[in-house]
Amino acid sequence: MISNSILIKNCKLFNELNDKPKDILIESGRISKIESNIQIKSDQLIDARERIVSPGLIDVHIQGAGGSDILDNSIASLQTISKTLSRIGTTSYLGTTVVKPEENNQHLRIAKEYINKKMGGSGLLGFHLEGPFINIQKKGGLDPSSIYASSDEKLDEILEITDNTLRMMTIAPELPGNLKIIKRLVENNVIASFAHSNATYEETKKGFDAGINHVTHIFNAMPSLHHRNPGPIAAIFENKNITVQIISDGHHIHPSIIKMIYHLIGNDRSICITDGMHGIGLRDGNYFYNKKEYISKNGAARYLDGTLIGSTTSLLNIVLKFKEFTGCSLEHAVNTASLNPAKLLKIDNCKGSLKEGKDADLIILDNDYSVFATFVEGELVYRKSSITHTS
């Protein structure tokens, strides 16, 4: 018997739906074999019964889940987020948040200690900061106190607090000093992402030249496309090196626009996200984000004045809606929330696909595409029912 091993039999691989089922052997947290009819004694044996098995999903833009938020300054909240996300198919994520200088950014100081640590569910990979160097005219649902002018000293403070755990920052390139900040972000291995910006077409291209290679929630918190004033959207579409976050929940972007985006930029540049609020995984109702009340209804989060501030649709359901809206294959839809974000974060050597040698981050889907079981680095962190026995 192989110690510390799990054998999953009869898997219908998400990218081989027309082929015969395969078996997946997990050893020491990694996928060691994907073959037909593996005959090995293992610690645990699971029969997937021809259910679909997919890579675990990676959300690069999510604030919270299960009633908890990164802003809570709480270890218990981080554990709740982790366990909730694993229940709905997300195996790793960037903790997306804002700076809170009036609170000494305590939420960042607490959360950074749990990056790449086991939390009983989905793994926290690092931070994605929306701001603070963004255009207040395009703040959306963000608190104005979390937005301020850039400087080397302010960036140094953020980099010191996050201590090599800042993976992405959303920034507006048109603001004074921000092109220099973008270059410094790139030098520090931080993804510079465009949004919450009022940039023109030309200013957006200057941001790309400075090092922006990603776009936060396309079409949201930025000028729209106009035939005489193309704005950032045209610059984004024409630059083949720019990857794009898409909130395919049916609320943030009309389905026809999602289809248009997909056909214009292709699968490899598309990255589905939730922009998820802490109402993800909870019933519809009234909740609070950053001490301000919002309504979660039908998968969308809105302040009481109607401002759309995020999604409460799971990433798995966003992927399924993306498949529906674009007409793409399940494989391509899943890749927008697994392989593509892994490539963006430069962790595709260990995450984002079902391949031998990679981390055993995977989900088993039931016949209705709900999550039947979730594995994070080979550990069964969620199961719908009892499915294992000792071999």
Steps between C-alpha positions, in 0.01 A plus 500: 500500500620850413489717812335845502314419179152534352376314194199649320345249263275554198558870438348671200769759430364847420714520186435143383122473533468268201775264615486209739532581872845524653635445850695764692762403757598763756818461702634746757267775379583471131353323200734209434306307232207552265436173324233245422441229757776573752550192718675623814422469868444847647410649836166622365293385207231715344267398220405809300243290309571683173445842651691787339833584662644846443796700623418703809399856418719803571332834575732801463231746611292420806449696822333237714249216532276328750422822686867588551736749336874567484416834666375325816847493660424146613664159470157341539379698197790374291409144599135560409597637159730203442240237590217673315699531178604134510133404531421684176799386295765769548828350621716813512453876484648845528361683802366812334468806719583867549742688719370626836761751621275622780509146644875455442411244230458239770300276267805466275733436791278218628420336167858496369594253774262243347604524137594156365405347835245221547164646605277196464388591150591738218853638512580871526767574236559867578334840473332692223464866598242714322674831540595713671641669187175508305271767360237604753267588211487126427503372857186289461423346838841576651532722808657841417718469812677210327596716200788747497774645281803286426855552615807284539462525877137383492589204279796414723263492798264260323784275384643491851166410659422228245857367509524326161138381512352771276431323171282757321408867524225672305616845394393796282785588260377851419562641848817698578793279594323172430706399196805498727305299760400246233865448408588450866219248544637296211852522647358355823323212319157650558243477220391852402134486400291767328165618642327759719634736239379782278787456255476585133607260226844662488543504879405134521764410241759693701400289800558184299838630386590563866420141593127445546423152365158428649154656529277492805128430433489621138230758414445572870652811663640632172371709204287316246580452132399784267562522128656849523655457843615136524630526854672210674281223358642528148855509636428186704352307210785576261785409736552125480720495811224619733292249696154601609282433804137424406214491751274265310213509750244655265486818711831680450514444124219413260533145360533632144796715606662202670467307176650794310794523744569129463500512122719810490769398749477120493513239773860542614452866600168444678502463879169451678474651847227555757588844641337313786353653812468323833141407406635222275381170641215665693132545427368819340465778756646818645865503608778750573823567307752738654230607751255591222180305437441320172242263352594160362238385250517253211879488514565878499600734783372858498507785747158626604529781241530237226877524444629164380796416725574134433367154445361232729513237225753222551792477260380158385161642404671794328703249297182313405330827400808590295461170314131575444552861387794434265418153371852381583586151618506399864878464473543858378258634761679321784838623372388861547490435874782249538782488245474863390520656849776253587699627201433860600631432851789293358400194700392286205796273569309370803135608469226557245479168315467126546851380425739259663734675741269791573325580827193286553261798501192356338123483522255221426173627352165337550263441209343845551849662500485568872812416699510140619850513649797736520868421547764759589858378468375143527288557809128430482370830641136468396267217410128498441463158658716218631697382198822348630614179656834353592636284224 
